Coordinates of C-alpha atoms in Angstrom, one line a residue:
Chain A
X30 CA -6.3 74.3 -45.5
X31 CA -8.5 73.2 -48.4
X32 CA -11.8 71.6 -48.2
X33 CA -10.5 68.2 -49.3
X34 CA -8.2 68.1 -46.3
X35 CA -11.0 68.7 -43.9
X36 CA -13.4 66.4 -45.7
X37 CA -12.3 63.1 -44.1
X38 CA -12.6 64.4 -40.6
X39 CA -16.1 65.7 -41.2
X40 CA -17.1 62.5 -42.8
X41 CA -15.7 60.6 -39.9
X42 CA -17.7 62.7 -37.5
X43 CA -20.8 62.1 -39.5
X44 CA -20.2 58.3 -39.5
X45 CA -19.5 58.4 -35.8
X46 CA -22.7 60.2 -35.1
X47 CA -24.7 57.8 -37.2
X48 CA -23.1 54.9 -35.4
X49 CA -23.8 56.4 -32.0
X50 CA -27.5 56.8 -33.0
X51 CA -27.5 53.2 -34.1
X52 CA -26.2 52.1 -30.7
X53 CA -28.8 54.2 -28.9
X54 CA -31.6 52.5 -30.7
X55 CA -30.2 49.1 -30.0
X56 CA -29.8 50.1 -26.3
X57 CA -33.4 51.1 -26.2
X58 CA -34.6 47.6 -27.1
X59 CA -37.2 46.4 -24.7
X60 CA -35.9 42.9 -23.9
X61 CA -32.4 44.0 -23.1
X62 CA -30.7 43.0 -19.8
X63 CA -28.4 45.3 -18.0
X64 CA -25.3 43.3 -17.1
X65 CA -22.8 44.4 -14.5
X66 CA -19.4 42.8 -15.0
X67 CA -15.8 43.5 -14.1
X68 CA -15.2 46.0 -16.9
X69 CA -18.5 47.9 -16.4
X70 CA -22.1 47.7 -17.4
X71 CA -23.3 46.3 -20.8
X72 CA -26.7 46.1 -22.2
X73 CA -27.2 42.5 -23.5
X74 CA -30.2 41.2 -25.5
X75 CA -32.1 38.5 -23.6
X76 CA -31.4 35.0 -24.9
X77 CA -28.8 36.1 -27.5
X78 CA -28.7 33.8 -30.5
X79 CA -25.2 34.2 -31.7
X80 CA -22.6 34.0 -29.0
X81 CA -18.8 34.1 -29.2
X82 CA -17.1 32.8 -26.1
X83 CA -13.4 33.8 -25.7
X84 CA -13.3 32.6 -22.1
X85 CA -13.0 28.8 -21.7
X86 CA -14.4 28.9 -18.1
X87 CA -17.6 30.6 -19.5
X88 CA -17.7 28.1 -22.4
X89 CA -17.5 25.3 -19.8
X90 CA -20.4 26.8 -17.9
X91 CA -22.5 27.5 -21.0
X92 CA -21.9 24.0 -22.2
X93 CA -23.0 22.6 -18.8
X94 CA -26.2 24.8 -19.0
X95 CA -26.9 23.4 -22.4
X96 CA -26.4 26.7 -24.2
X97 CA -25.0 26.6 -27.8
X98 CA -22.4 29.1 -28.8
X99 CA -21.6 30.0 -32.4
X100 CA -17.9 30.7 -32.2
X101 CA -14.9 29.8 -30.1
X102 CA -11.2 30.6 -30.2
X103 CA -8.7 28.0 -31.5
X104 CA -7.6 26.4 -28.3
X105 CA -6.7 23.1 -26.6
X106 CA -10.1 22.0 -25.3
X107 CA -10.5 19.6 -22.4
X108 CA -12.3 16.4 -23.2
X109 CA -15.7 17.5 -22.1
X110 CA -15.5 20.5 -24.4
X111 CA -13.8 18.6 -27.3
X112 CA -16.7 19.2 -29.7
X113 CA -15.8 22.8 -29.9
X114 CA -12.7 21.9 -31.7
X115 CA -14.8 20.8 -34.8
X116 CA -15.4 23.1 -37.8
X117 CA -19.1 23.3 -36.8
X118 CA -18.0 26.1 -34.5
X119 CA -16.6 29.2 -36.1
X120 CA -13.0 29.9 -35.1
X121 CA -12.6 33.5 -34.1
X122 CA -8.8 33.8 -33.3
X123 CA -7.0 32.6 -30.2
X124 CA -7.5 33.2 -26.4
X125 CA -5.0 36.1 -26.6
X126 CA -5.5 37.3 -30.1
X127 CA -9.1 37.6 -31.3
X128 CA -9.5 37.6 -35.1
X129 CA -11.3 40.9 -35.3
X130 CA -12.3 40.4 -38.9
X131 CA -13.9 37.1 -38.2
X132 CA -15.6 38.5 -35.1
X133 CA -16.9 41.4 -37.1
X134 CA -18.2 39.3 -39.9
X135 CA -19.9 36.9 -37.5
X136 CA -22.1 39.8 -36.3
X137 CA -22.5 38.3 -32.8
X138 CA -25.3 39.2 -30.4
X139 CA -22.9 38.7 -27.4
X140 CA -19.2 38.3 -26.9
X141 CA -17.9 36.8 -23.6
X142 CA -14.3 37.4 -22.6
X143 CA -12.5 36.5 -19.4
X144 CA -9.1 35.6 -18.0
X145 CA -6.6 35.5 -20.9
X146 CA -8.9 37.3 -23.3
X147 CA -9.9 40.0 -20.7
X148 CA -7.3 42.4 -22.1
X149 CA -9.1 42.5 -25.5
X150 CA -12.4 43.7 -23.9
X151 CA -12.2 47.2 -25.2
X152 CA -11.6 46.2 -28.8
X153 CA -14.3 43.6 -28.8
X154 CA -16.8 45.8 -27.1
X155 CA -16.6 48.1 -30.1
X156 CA -17.9 45.3 -32.3
X157 CA -20.8 43.9 -30.3
X158 CA -22.1 43.8 -26.7
X159 CA -19.3 42.2 -24.6
X160 CA -19.1 41.1 -21.0
X161 CA -16.0 40.3 -19.1
X162 CA -16.4 37.3 -16.8
X163 CA -12.9 37.1 -15.3
X164 CA -12.8 35.3 -12.1
X165 CA -11.4 37.3 -9.2
X166 CA -8.7 35.3 -7.5
X167 CA -9.5 37.0 -4.2
X168 CA -13.1 35.9 -4.3
X169 CA -13.2 32.8 -6.5
X170 CA -16.4 31.3 -5.4
X171 CA -18.2 34.6 -5.2
X172 CA -17.3 35.4 -8.8
X173 CA -18.0 31.9 -10.1
X174 CA -21.4 32.1 -8.5
X175 CA -22.1 35.5 -10.0
X176 CA -20.9 34.3 -13.4
X177 CA -22.9 31.1 -13.4
X178 CA -26.1 32.9 -12.3
X179 CA -25.5 35.7 -14.8
X180 CA -25.2 33.3 -17.7
X181 CA -28.3 31.5 -16.4
X182 CA -30.1 34.8 -16.4
X183 CA -29.0 35.9 -19.9
X184 CA -29.9 32.5 -21.4
X185 CA -32.9 31.9 -19.3
X186 CA -31.5 28.8 -17.6
X187 CA -31.7 29.9 -14.0
X188 CA -33.0 26.6 -12.7
X189 CA -30.0 24.6 -14.2
X190 CA -27.6 27.2 -13.0
X191 CA -28.9 27.1 -9.4
X192 CA -28.9 23.3 -9.4
X193 CA -25.3 23.1 -10.6
X194 CA -24.2 25.6 -8.1
X195 CA -26.0 23.9 -5.3
X196 CA -24.4 20.6 -6.2
X197 CA -21.0 22.2 -6.3
X198 CA -21.5 23.9 -2.9
X199 CA -22.6 20.6 -1.3
X200 CA -19.5 18.9 -2.7
X201 CA -17.2 21.6 -1.4
X202 CA -18.8 21.6 2.0
X203 CA -18.2 17.9 2.3
X204 CA -14.7 18.3 0.9
X205 CA -13.9 21.0 3.5
X206 CA -14.8 18.6 6.3
X207 CA -12.3 16.0 5.0
X208 CA -9.5 18.4 4.1
X209 CA -9.7 20.1 7.5
X210 CA -8.3 16.9 9.2
X211 CA -6.2 15.7 6.3
X212 CA -3.1 17.8 7.1
X213 CA -1.2 20.5 5.4
X214 CA -0.9 20.9 1.6
X215 CA 1.3 22.6 -0.9
X216 CA 0.5 23.4 -4.5
X217 CA 3.3 23.3 -7.0
X218 CA 3.2 24.0 -10.7
X219 CA 6.0 22.7 -12.9
X220 CA 7.1 24.0 -16.2
X221 CA 10.2 23.4 -18.3
X222 CA 11.9 21.7 -15.4
X223 CA 11.3 24.5 -12.9
X224 CA 8.9 24.6 -10.0
X225 CA 6.8 27.4 -8.5
X226 CA 4.6 27.3 -5.4
X227 CA 1.2 28.9 -5.1
X228 CA -0.5 29.7 -1.9
X229 CA -3.8 31.2 -0.6
X230 CA -5.0 34.2 -2.6
X231 CA -3.0 33.2 -5.7
X232 CA -4.6 32.1 -9.0
X233 CA -4.9 28.6 -7.6
X234 CA -5.8 29.8 -4.1
X235 CA -9.1 28.1 -4.3
X236 CA -7.3 24.9 -3.1
X237 CA -6.9 26.5 0.3
X238 CA -9.8 29.0 0.3
X239 CA -12.7 27.0 -1.0
X240 CA -11.5 23.4 -0.9
X241 CA -10.2 24.0 2.7
X242 CA -6.7 22.5 2.3
X243 CA -4.6 23.9 5.2
X244 CA -1.6 25.7 3.6
X245 CA 1.8 24.3 4.4
X246 CA 3.4 27.7 3.9
X247 CA 2.2 31.2 4.7
X248 CA 3.1 34.3 2.7
X249 CA 3.8 32.9 -0.7
X250 CA 3.7 35.6 -3.4
X251 CA 0.4 35.8 -5.2
X252 CA 1.9 36.9 -8.6
X253 CA 0.6 35.2 -11.7
X254 CA 3.6 33.0 -12.1
X255 CA 3.9 32.0 -8.4
X256 CA 6.9 31.7 -6.3
X257 CA 10.0 29.9 -7.7
X258 CA 11.0 27.2 -5.3
X259 CA 13.6 24.4 -5.0
X260 CA 13.4 20.8 -3.9
X261 CA 15.1 21.9 -0.7
X262 CA 12.2 24.3 0.0
X263 CA 9.7 21.5 -0.5
X264 CA 11.7 19.2 1.9
X265 CA 11.8 22.0 4.5
X266 CA 8.1 22.7 4.1
X267 CA 7.4 19.0 4.4
X268 CA 3.8 19.1 3.4
X269 CA 1.4 16.2 4.1
X270 CA -0.1 16.6 0.7
X271 CA 1.5 17.7 -2.5
X272 CA -0.7 19.0 -5.2
X273 CA 0.9 19.2 -8.6
X274 CA -0.1 21.0 -11.8
X275 CA 2.0 20.0 -14.8
X276 CA 1.8 23.0 -17.1
X277 CA 3.7 21.3 -19.8
X278 CA 0.7 18.9 -20.3
X279 CA -1.6 21.9 -21.0
X280 CA 0.6 23.1 -23.8
X281 CA 0.9 19.5 -25.1
X282 CA 4.6 18.9 -24.4
X283 CA 6.5 16.4 -22.3
X284 CA 3.9 14.3 -20.7
X285 CA 5.0 13.3 -17.2
X286 CA 7.5 16.1 -17.0
X287 CA 6.2 17.1 -13.5
X288 CA 7.0 13.6 -12.2
X289 CA 10.5 13.9 -13.6
X290 CA 11.1 17.2 -11.8
X291 CA 9.6 16.0 -8.5
X292 CA 11.1 12.6 -8.5
X293 CA 14.3 13.3 -6.6
X294 CA 16.0 12.3 -3.5
X295 CA 14.8 15.4 -1.5
X296 CA 11.2 15.4 -2.4
X297 CA 11.1 11.7 -1.7
X298 CA 11.8 12.5 2.0
X299 CA 8.6 14.5 2.4
X300 CA 5.6 13.1 4.2
X301 CA 3.5 13.6 1.1
X302 CA 5.7 11.5 -1.1
X303 CA 6.3 8.8 1.5
X304 CA 2.6 8.3 2.2
X305 CA 1.8 8.5 -1.5
X306 CA -0.2 11.7 -0.9
X307 CA 0.9 13.4 -4.1
X308 CA -2.1 14.5 -6.2
X309 CA -1.5 15.3 -9.8
X310 CA -4.3 17.7 -10.5
X311 CA -6.0 17.8 -13.9
X312 CA -3.9 20.6 -15.4
X313 CA -6.6 21.5 -17.9
X314 CA -9.2 22.0 -15.3
X315 CA -6.9 24.2 -13.2
X316 CA -5.0 26.0 -15.8
X317 CA -7.4 26.5 -18.7
X318 CA -11.0 26.2 -17.6
X319 CA -10.5 27.1 -14.0
X320 CA -13.7 28.9 -12.9
X321 CA -16.0 26.9 -15.2
X322 CA -18.7 24.9 -13.4
X323 CA -17.7 21.5 -14.8
X324 CA -14.0 22.1 -14.1
X325 CA -14.7 23.2 -10.5
X326 CA -16.9 20.2 -9.9
X327 CA -14.3 17.9 -11.3
X328 CA -11.5 19.5 -9.3
X329 CA -13.6 19.2 -6.1
X330 CA -14.4 15.6 -6.9
X331 CA -10.8 14.7 -7.7
X332 CA -9.5 16.0 -4.4
X333 CA -12.4 14.5 -2.4
X334 CA -11.5 11.1 -3.9
X335 CA -7.9 11.5 -3.2
X336 CA -8.4 12.6 0.4
X337 CA -11.1 10.1 1.1
X338 CA -8.8 7.2 0.3
X339 CA -6.7 7.9 3.3
Chain B
X28 CA 51.2 34.4 -9.0
X29 CA 50.7 35.2 -5.4
X30 CA 47.7 37.4 -6.2
X31 CA 46.2 34.6 -8.3
X32 CA 46.4 32.3 -5.2
X33 CA 44.7 35.0 -3.2
X34 CA 41.9 35.2 -5.7
X35 CA 41.7 31.4 -5.6
X36 CA 41.4 31.6 -1.8
X37 CA 38.5 34.0 -2.1
X38 CA 36.7 31.7 -4.4
X39 CA 37.2 28.8 -2.0
X40 CA 35.6 30.8 0.7
X41 CA 32.7 31.7 -1.6
X42 CA 32.4 28.0 -2.4
X43 CA 32.0 27.2 1.3
X44 CA 29.4 30.0 1.7
X45 CA 27.5 28.6 -1.2
X46 CA 27.5 25.1 0.4
X47 CA 26.1 26.5 3.6
X48 CA 23.3 28.7 2.2
X49 CA 20.0 27.4 0.9
X50 CA 16.3 26.8 1.7
X51 CA 16.9 23.5 3.5
X52 CA 18.2 23.2 7.0
X53 CA 21.9 22.4 7.1
X54 CA 24.1 23.0 10.0
X55 CA 27.8 22.3 10.4
X56 CA 27.4 20.7 13.8
X57 CA 24.9 18.2 12.4
X58 CA 27.3 17.3 9.6
X59 CA 30.1 16.6 12.1
X60 CA 28.1 14.5 14.5
X61 CA 25.3 13.0 12.4
X62 CA 22.1 12.1 14.3
X63 CA 19.1 10.1 13.3
X64 CA 16.5 12.0 11.3
X65 CA 18.8 14.8 10.4
X66 CA 19.0 15.4 6.7
X67 CA 22.1 17.8 6.6
X68 CA 24.4 15.2 5.0
X69 CA 21.8 14.3 2.4
X70 CA 21.0 17.9 1.5
X71 CA 24.7 18.6 1.2
X72 CA 25.3 15.6 -1.1
X73 CA 22.2 15.8 -3.2
X74 CA 21.6 19.5 -3.5
X75 CA 24.4 21.8 -2.2
X76 CA 27.5 20.2 -3.7
X77 CA 26.0 19.7 -7.1
X78 CA 24.8 23.3 -7.2
X79 CA 28.1 24.7 -6.1
X80 CA 30.0 22.6 -8.6
X81 CA 27.6 23.6 -11.4
X82 CA 28.1 27.3 -10.5
X83 CA 31.9 27.0 -10.6
X84 CA 31.9 25.0 -13.9
X85 CA 29.4 27.3 -15.6
X86 CA 31.1 30.5 -14.4
X87 CA 34.5 29.4 -15.5
X88 CA 33.4 28.2 -18.8
X89 CA 31.3 31.2 -19.8
X90 CA 34.0 33.6 -18.8
X91 CA 36.6 31.7 -20.8
X92 CA 34.2 31.5 -23.7
X93 CA 34.0 35.3 -23.5
X94 CA 37.7 35.7 -23.6
X95 CA 38.0 33.3 -26.6
X96 CA 35.4 35.3 -28.5
X97 CA 37.2 38.6 -27.8
X98 CA 40.5 37.1 -29.0
X99 CA 38.9 35.7 -32.2
X100 CA 37.1 38.9 -33.1
X101 CA 39.9 41.2 -31.7
X102 CA 37.2 43.2 -30.0
X103 CA 36.7 43.8 -26.3
X104 CA 32.9 44.0 -26.5
X105 CA 32.2 40.6 -27.8
X106 CA 30.9 37.6 -25.9
X107 CA 28.5 34.8 -26.7
X108 CA 25.4 37.0 -25.9
X109 CA 26.6 39.9 -28.1
X110 CA 27.4 37.7 -31.0
X111 CA 24.2 35.8 -31.6
X112 CA 25.7 32.6 -30.1
X113 CA 23.3 32.4 -27.1
X114 CA 20.3 33.2 -29.3
X115 CA 21.2 30.6 -31.8
X116 CA 21.6 27.9 -29.1
X117 CA 18.2 28.8 -27.7
X118 CA 16.7 28.5 -31.2
X119 CA 18.3 25.0 -31.4
X120 CA 16.8 24.1 -28.1
X121 CA 13.4 25.2 -29.3
X122 CA 13.7 23.2 -32.5
X123 CA 14.6 20.0 -30.5
X124 CA 11.7 20.7 -28.1
X125 CA 9.3 21.0 -31.0
X126 CA 10.4 18.0 -33.0
X127 CA 12.0 15.6 -30.5
X128 CA 10.9 16.5 -27.0
X129 CA 12.0 13.2 -25.6
X130 CA 15.6 13.4 -26.8
X131 CA 18.1 12.9 -24.0
X132 CA 19.9 16.0 -22.7
X133 CA 23.2 15.2 -24.4
X134 CA 21.4 15.1 -27.8
X135 CA 19.7 18.4 -27.1
X136 CA 23.1 19.8 -26.3
X137 CA 24.6 18.6 -29.6
X138 CA 21.7 20.1 -31.6
X139 CA 22.0 23.4 -29.7
X140 CA 25.8 23.3 -30.4
X141 CA 25.1 22.9 -34.1
X142 CA 22.9 26.0 -34.1
X143 CA 25.3 28.0 -31.9
X144 CA 28.1 27.2 -34.4
X145 CA 26.1 28.1 -37.4
X146 CA 25.0 31.4 -35.7
X147 CA 28.5 32.4 -34.6
X148 CA 29.9 31.5 -38.0
X149 CA 27.3 33.7 -39.6
X150 CA 28.3 36.5 -37.3
X151 CA 32.0 36.2 -38.3
X152 CA 31.0 36.0 -41.9
X153 CA 29.0 39.3 -41.6
X154 CA 31.9 40.9 -39.8
X155 CA 34.1 40.2 -42.9
X156 CA 31.6 42.0 -45.1
X157 CA 30.8 45.0 -43.0
X158 CA 33.3 47.9 -43.0
X159 CA 34.3 48.2 -39.3
X160 CA 34.9 51.9 -38.8
X161 CA 34.4 51.7 -35.0
X162 CA 35.0 49.1 -32.4
X163 CA 31.4 49.4 -31.4
X164 CA 30.2 48.2 -34.8
X165 CA 31.2 44.6 -34.0
X166 CA 29.0 44.1 -30.9
X167 CA 26.3 46.1 -32.5
X168 CA 26.3 43.7 -35.5
X169 CA 26.2 40.8 -33.1
X170 CA 23.4 42.2 -31.0
X171 CA 21.3 42.9 -34.2
X172 CA 22.0 39.4 -35.4
X173 CA 21.0 38.0 -32.0
X174 CA 17.9 40.1 -32.1
X175 CA 16.8 38.7 -35.4
X176 CA 17.5 35.1 -34.3
X177 CA 15.6 35.6 -31.1
X178 CA 12.7 37.2 -32.9
X179 CA 12.4 34.0 -34.9
X180 CA 12.6 31.9 -31.8
X181 CA 10.1 34.0 -29.9
X182 CA 7.6 33.8 -32.8
X183 CA 7.6 30.0 -32.9
X184 CA 7.6 29.8 -29.1
X185 CA 4.6 32.0 -29.1
X186 CA 2.8 30.0 -31.7
X187 CA 3.4 26.8 -29.9
X188 CA 2.7 28.0 -26.4
X189 CA 6.3 27.7 -25.3
X190 CA 7.0 31.2 -24.2
X191 CA 7.2 30.2 -20.5
X192 CA 9.6 27.4 -21.3
X193 CA 11.7 29.6 -23.5
X194 CA 11.9 32.1 -20.6
X195 CA 13.0 29.2 -18.3
X196 CA 15.9 28.4 -20.7
X197 CA 17.1 31.8 -21.3
X198 CA 17.1 33.1 -17.7
X199 CA 20.1 31.6 -15.9
X200 CA 18.8 29.7 -12.9
X201 CA 20.5 27.1 -10.8
X202 CA 17.5 26.3 -8.6
X203 CA 16.8 23.1 -10.4
X204 CA 20.3 21.7 -10.0
X205 CA 20.4 18.5 -8.0
X206 CA 22.6 15.4 -8.2
X207 CA 22.0 13.8 -11.5
X208 CA 20.8 17.0 -13.2
X209 CA 24.0 19.0 -13.9
X210 CA 26.7 16.5 -14.8
X211 CA 26.7 17.6 -18.4
X212 CA 28.5 20.7 -17.3
X213 CA 31.7 18.7 -16.8
X214 CA 31.9 18.9 -20.6
X215 CA 32.6 22.6 -20.3
X216 CA 35.4 21.8 -17.9
X217 CA 37.1 19.6 -20.6
X218 CA 36.6 22.4 -23.1
X219 CA 38.1 25.0 -20.8
X220 CA 41.2 22.7 -20.4
X221 CA 41.4 22.4 -24.2
X222 CA 41.3 26.2 -24.5
X223 CA 44.2 26.4 -22.1
X224 CA 46.3 24.0 -24.0
X225 CA 45.8 26.0 -27.2
X226 CA 46.2 29.3 -25.4
X227 CA 49.4 30.4 -27.2
X228 CA 48.0 29.8 -30.6
X229 CA 44.8 31.6 -29.7
X230 CA 46.8 34.6 -28.5
X231 CA 48.6 34.8 -31.8
X232 CA 45.3 34.5 -33.7
X233 CA 44.1 37.4 -31.5
X234 CA 46.8 39.6 -33.0
X235 CA 45.3 39.5 -36.4
X236 CA 45.2 37.3 -39.4
X237 CA 48.2 38.7 -41.3
X238 CA 50.4 38.8 -38.2
X239 CA 49.5 35.2 -37.2
X240 CA 50.0 33.9 -40.7
X241 CA 53.4 35.5 -40.9
X242 CA 54.3 33.6 -37.8
X243 CA 53.4 30.4 -39.5
X244 CA 50.0 29.8 -37.8
X245 CA 47.2 28.2 -39.7
X246 CA 44.8 30.9 -38.8
X247 CA 41.6 29.4 -40.2
X248 CA 41.8 26.2 -38.3
X249 CA 42.6 27.8 -35.0
X250 CA 39.7 30.2 -35.4
X251 CA 37.4 27.3 -36.1
X252 CA 38.8 25.5 -33.1
X253 CA 38.0 28.5 -30.8
X254 CA 34.6 28.8 -32.4
X255 CA 33.7 25.1 -31.7
X256 CA 34.7 25.6 -28.0
X257 CA 32.7 28.7 -27.6
X258 CA 29.6 27.2 -29.2
X259 CA 29.8 23.9 -27.2
X260 CA 30.3 25.8 -24.0
X261 CA 27.4 28.1 -24.7
X262 CA 25.1 25.3 -25.7
X263 CA 25.9 23.2 -22.7
X264 CA 25.3 26.1 -20.3
X265 CA 22.1 27.1 -22.0
X266 CA 20.8 23.5 -21.9
X267 CA 21.6 22.9 -18.3
X268 CA 21.1 26.2 -16.4
X269 CA 20.2 29.0 -18.8
X270 CA 22.1 32.1 -19.7
X271 CA 24.1 34.6 -17.6
X272 CA 24.4 38.0 -19.3
X273 CA 27.6 40.1 -19.1
X274 CA 29.7 37.4 -17.5
X275 CA 31.8 36.8 -20.6
X276 CA 32.1 40.5 -21.1
X277 CA 33.2 41.8 -17.7
X278 CA 35.5 39.1 -16.5
X279 CA 37.9 39.0 -19.5
X280 CA 38.1 42.8 -19.5
X281 CA 39.0 42.9 -15.8
X282 CA 41.6 40.1 -16.3
X283 CA 43.1 42.0 -19.3
X284 CA 43.5 45.1 -17.1
X285 CA 45.3 43.0 -14.5
X286 CA 47.6 40.8 -16.5
X287 CA 47.4 41.9 -20.1
X288 CA 46.4 40.0 -23.2
X289 CA 48.6 36.9 -23.1
X290 CA 45.9 34.3 -23.0
X291 CA 47.9 31.7 -21.2
X292 CA 48.5 34.1 -18.3
X293 CA 45.0 35.6 -18.4
X294 CA 43.1 32.3 -18.7
X295 CA 43.5 31.1 -15.0
X296 CA 42.4 34.6 -13.9
X297 CA 39.4 34.6 -16.1
X298 CA 38.4 31.1 -14.9
X299 CA 38.8 32.0 -11.2
X300 CA 37.1 35.3 -11.5
X301 CA 34.3 33.9 -13.6
X302 CA 33.6 31.2 -10.9
X303 CA 33.8 33.9 -8.2
X304 CA 31.4 36.3 -9.8
X305 CA 28.8 33.5 -10.5
X306 CA 29.1 32.3 -6.9
X307 CA 28.6 35.8 -5.5
X308 CA 25.5 36.4 -7.7
X309 CA 23.9 33.1 -6.9
X310 CA 24.5 33.3 -3.2
X311 CA 23.0 36.8 -3.3
X312 CA 19.9 35.5 -5.2
X313 CA 19.4 32.8 -2.5
X314 CA 19.7 35.3 0.3
X315 CA 17.8 38.4 -0.7
X316 CA 14.4 36.7 -0.7
X317 CA 15.0 33.8 1.6
X318 CA 13.7 31.0 1.6
X319 CA 12.7 31.7 -2.0
X320 CA 15.1 32.6 -4.8
X321 CA 15.8 35.2 -7.4
X322 CA 17.3 33.6 -10.5
X323 CA 21.0 34.3 -11.1
X324 CA 20.2 35.6 -14.6
X325 CA 18.4 38.5 -13.0
X326 CA 21.1 39.3 -10.4
X327 CA 23.8 39.0 -13.0
X328 CA 22.0 41.4 -15.2
X329 CA 21.9 44.0 -12.4
X330 CA 25.5 43.5 -11.1
X331 CA 26.8 43.0 -14.6
X332 CA 25.4 46.1 -16.1
X333 CA 26.7 48.2 -13.2
X334 CA 30.2 46.7 -13.4
X335 CA 30.2 47.2 -17.1
X336 CA 29.3 50.8 -16.8
X337 CA 32.2 51.3 -14.3
X338 CA 34.6 49.6 -16.8
X339 CA 33.4 51.8 -19.6
X340 CA 33.8 55.0 -17.7
X341 CA 37.1 54.2 -16.0
X342 CA 39.0 52.3 -18.6
X343 CA 37.6 53.9 -21.7
X344 CA 41.0 54.1 -23.5
X345 CA 41.9 50.5 -22.7
X346 CA 38.6 49.1 -23.8
X347 CA 38.5 51.0 -27.1

């Protein structure tokens, strides 16, 4: 072994040491907040200036709290977040694939991941303080509350955060009173001509858990892609309410595809279809920004409106 | 002949089982003495019969397509999914979805057929260029070609958020079959009949180019004819119900063990056994996780790979 062969390793160790020291001094900053999140504990500067949001739910909440972010992924934004599509906001990759070069060059004070981007936490955390605000499907409202309050704390918008949460909780309490007597409901997601059902505890379980819709079926699998079902199954289940998420709309294809799949002689026999109690949920709010404060409020309002009509 | 009738009887029994099993409530007694409010008759007509017909048609056609491909390439390991045909059809479907998502199903099928034809022709072209030292080279070339094509498909599907849709096409699944949603499969029935009519010529073509030409056969046109049938069948099945792996590989091989390589004699066997295998797998998929379903593509993958291994180990000399 010659010196030259060993050199890079020593150099690397030296650099690593310096970096570690650097992080230590940052960590000792007086105004830092210690944030507990699903991937651990991160020290975050109070009122960070440059924020990159890789989680659309958190982006929704930040937007609702009036906090400006610097960078967002390239994504299909719902209408109320449409402005983030403009060039004013730096594009830092996609939900699944951060553009690490761009993230690094942006020198952010805080990076927020969650849901689809959660898997990239470890890589992003090396670049800047990162928090993972993934919503726990087993405790949706609990984690949403925590996330909204957390963001309120970091950006010093606690009053707004509390007000928004209080409004949402009132809406949901009202909604639960209505749904309790509305009959049983089944949530179906359609994609590419196929259907899958989601029950309590699944990624869309909030429909039953928090919004109080009585499930029409027990024991549906809680896997990410739901439980593949047929028209016969829906007829047998015969729900009073059918809640539909048209995934193809989210990816911008085949508008009305869900209707085409569901409009058949068997589903037409169900109570839900006969009574016109089929609710096409806003797929963006459920599929992309689910867990954001605006999205949740809109979802609660949509179902409340549908149920109240009857 | 008698054993073929026996096999046919087994398939008829499977058909009846397939009609009686499903998530909805359907009872024989209700069918015989209909009462108000009972939906048995409706379920039978709207859901069960279409599904069973679709199963039989797709099973027959894919098995026959496998036999055709094995004749044309003179190789027992080739079928649409080991020759790039399926992957090409999927690519075609993706292209239609990207550029003309509202195109009617028949149009989608035609585009997919065009892609399947091009892909299979490319496969045959490569075969002519590659020195074939082992019988395994042929399917390996096909699998590699299919891999390249599906890599392209996957890339664009990923870029345009269509991964889930792509998965829905490529996994064989009959759960969406209802009256009005499978009728395109009758096209494959016509194609199967055509293949039967041309069976003798195809058998000759299967004996090799020189041999067939010596017997006065226009080899090129009969090969193209077979190719068109295989591509159309594959495209139709992919567009309507997705892909079933191994089907076109196993069934023709078993048939060849039973009755030899005369296509006119083997073809009815292939058709009957193809339908039977698909029925068994689909019924199994409906039963194991009742009232939910496991897609037939998954079941066929498990059953097919096991059967294929048995074939390889038992009949090594025949296959090779």
